[in-house]
Amino acid sequence: MSFTDLVPDPDALEQIAAGSTWAEGPCWIPATRTLRWSDIPGDRILQWHADTGAVDTYADGVEFTNGRTLDRDGSVVQCSHGLRRVERDRDGVVSPVVDAFDGVRFNSPNDVVVARDGSVWFTDPAYGITQPREGHPGEREYGDHWVFRCGPDGEGLRPVAVDLDEPNGLAFDPTEAVLYIASSSGEEPVIRAYDRVDGPLGDRLKNGRVFARLEPGEGAPDGIRVDVHGNVWSSSHRGVVVFDPAGVRLGEIAVPETVANLCFGGDDGTTLFLAATTSVYRIATTTTDAAAVS
Ligand code: MG
């Protein structure tokens, strides 16, 4: 599969929203035909309406939400820097999924995915407690930056990856046998891959290895997505980089602003939406998200 099979016109990038401070956490909401995203320093959630092209505020004073994903039941699971938790938005009513591990608080959950079995997997770097405009200053209460997994209501919480300096975006491959995790550390700006294996105490991650690296000048990966073919789509400081399932670079989409995160959406799921600093962009692709709710 070539890059132009996936993105027929890489130059056909369209800005659909401006005016964010730092756009993150894009998520297509099929029921309302809206794209929802976080403006983290603006402490608000914005939305773009596919019907009209209008942009408005979905909610403000939201405690610095970051990444989000659609759950099977249509609710939205999202990360809260300010409340140091993962939470669920069901029709505008927000409630916690999980807010502590073994008696201590998380750092600032950054990005989240929900597996087909309903389990919730999220990364916990410290940007929301170290960057004053992204949350509230605070301590690393367990002293590290881990990746956690819990059940749909927060049950069975446990760390599943403890070997990344700064875990950030994450996404399963189409079989959910592999979890990709972006490492945003300046020391090692890579996407790592882990095998998800089951055992008597439940699933866990093993065999962590480097899947792909960005090139000099592309910065560190933040949000990532996987398409139905298993290709990995990564944010970069220059746009979007696409890797095949073996980690071979297929091509790039050039974007005039640093891309923090991305998602597939639109009515047929083939539009790629990019949360890129002050703007949100869209571009047509020929594929859809491996995790798309159907
Ligand atoms: Mg992130």
Tab-separated table of N, CA and C and ligand atoms in Angstrom, residues 24 66 110-111 168-169 222-223 260-261, ligand 1:
chain	number	residue	atom	x	y	z
A	24	GLU	N	-5.952	19.961	21.315
A	24	GLU	CA	-5.627	18.568	21.630
A	24	GLU	C	-6.921	17.748	21.647
A	66	ASN	N	-7.717	16.858	28.152
A	66	ASN	CA	-6.750	16.627	27.087
A	66	ASN	C	-7.339	15.599	26.117
A	110	ASN	N	-3.203	11.920	30.040
A	110	ASN	CA	-2.963	12.677	28.815
A	110	ASN	C	-3.799	12.180	27.654
A	111	ASP	N	-3.810	10.863	27.452
A	111	ASP	CA	-4.542	10.325	26.309
A	111	ASP	C	-5.091	8.959	26.689
A	168	ASN	N	2.647	9.157	25.999
A	168	ASN	CA	1.730	10.209	25.562
A	168	ASN	C	0.576	9.602	24.778
A	169	GLY	N	0.552	9.713	23.436
A	169	GLY	CA	-0.530	9.110	22.685
A	169	GLY	C	-0.446	7.594	22.712
A	222	ASP	N	3.180	12.825	19.569
A	222	ASP	CA	2.194	13.060	20.639
A	222	ASP	C	1.036	12.097	20.361
A	223	GLY	N	-0.071	12.573	19.829
A	223	GLY	CA	-1.176	11.671	19.533
A	223	GLY	C	-0.879	10.759	18.349
A	260	ALA	N	-0.653	18.159	17.425
A	260	ALA	CA	-0.605	17.502	18.732
A	260	ALA	C	-1.322	16.166	18.716
A	261	ASN	N	-2.420	16.094	17.941
A	261	ASN	CA	-3.214	14.872	17.980
A	261	ASN	C	-4.104	14.812	16.749
B	1	MG	MG	-1.001	13.993	24.180
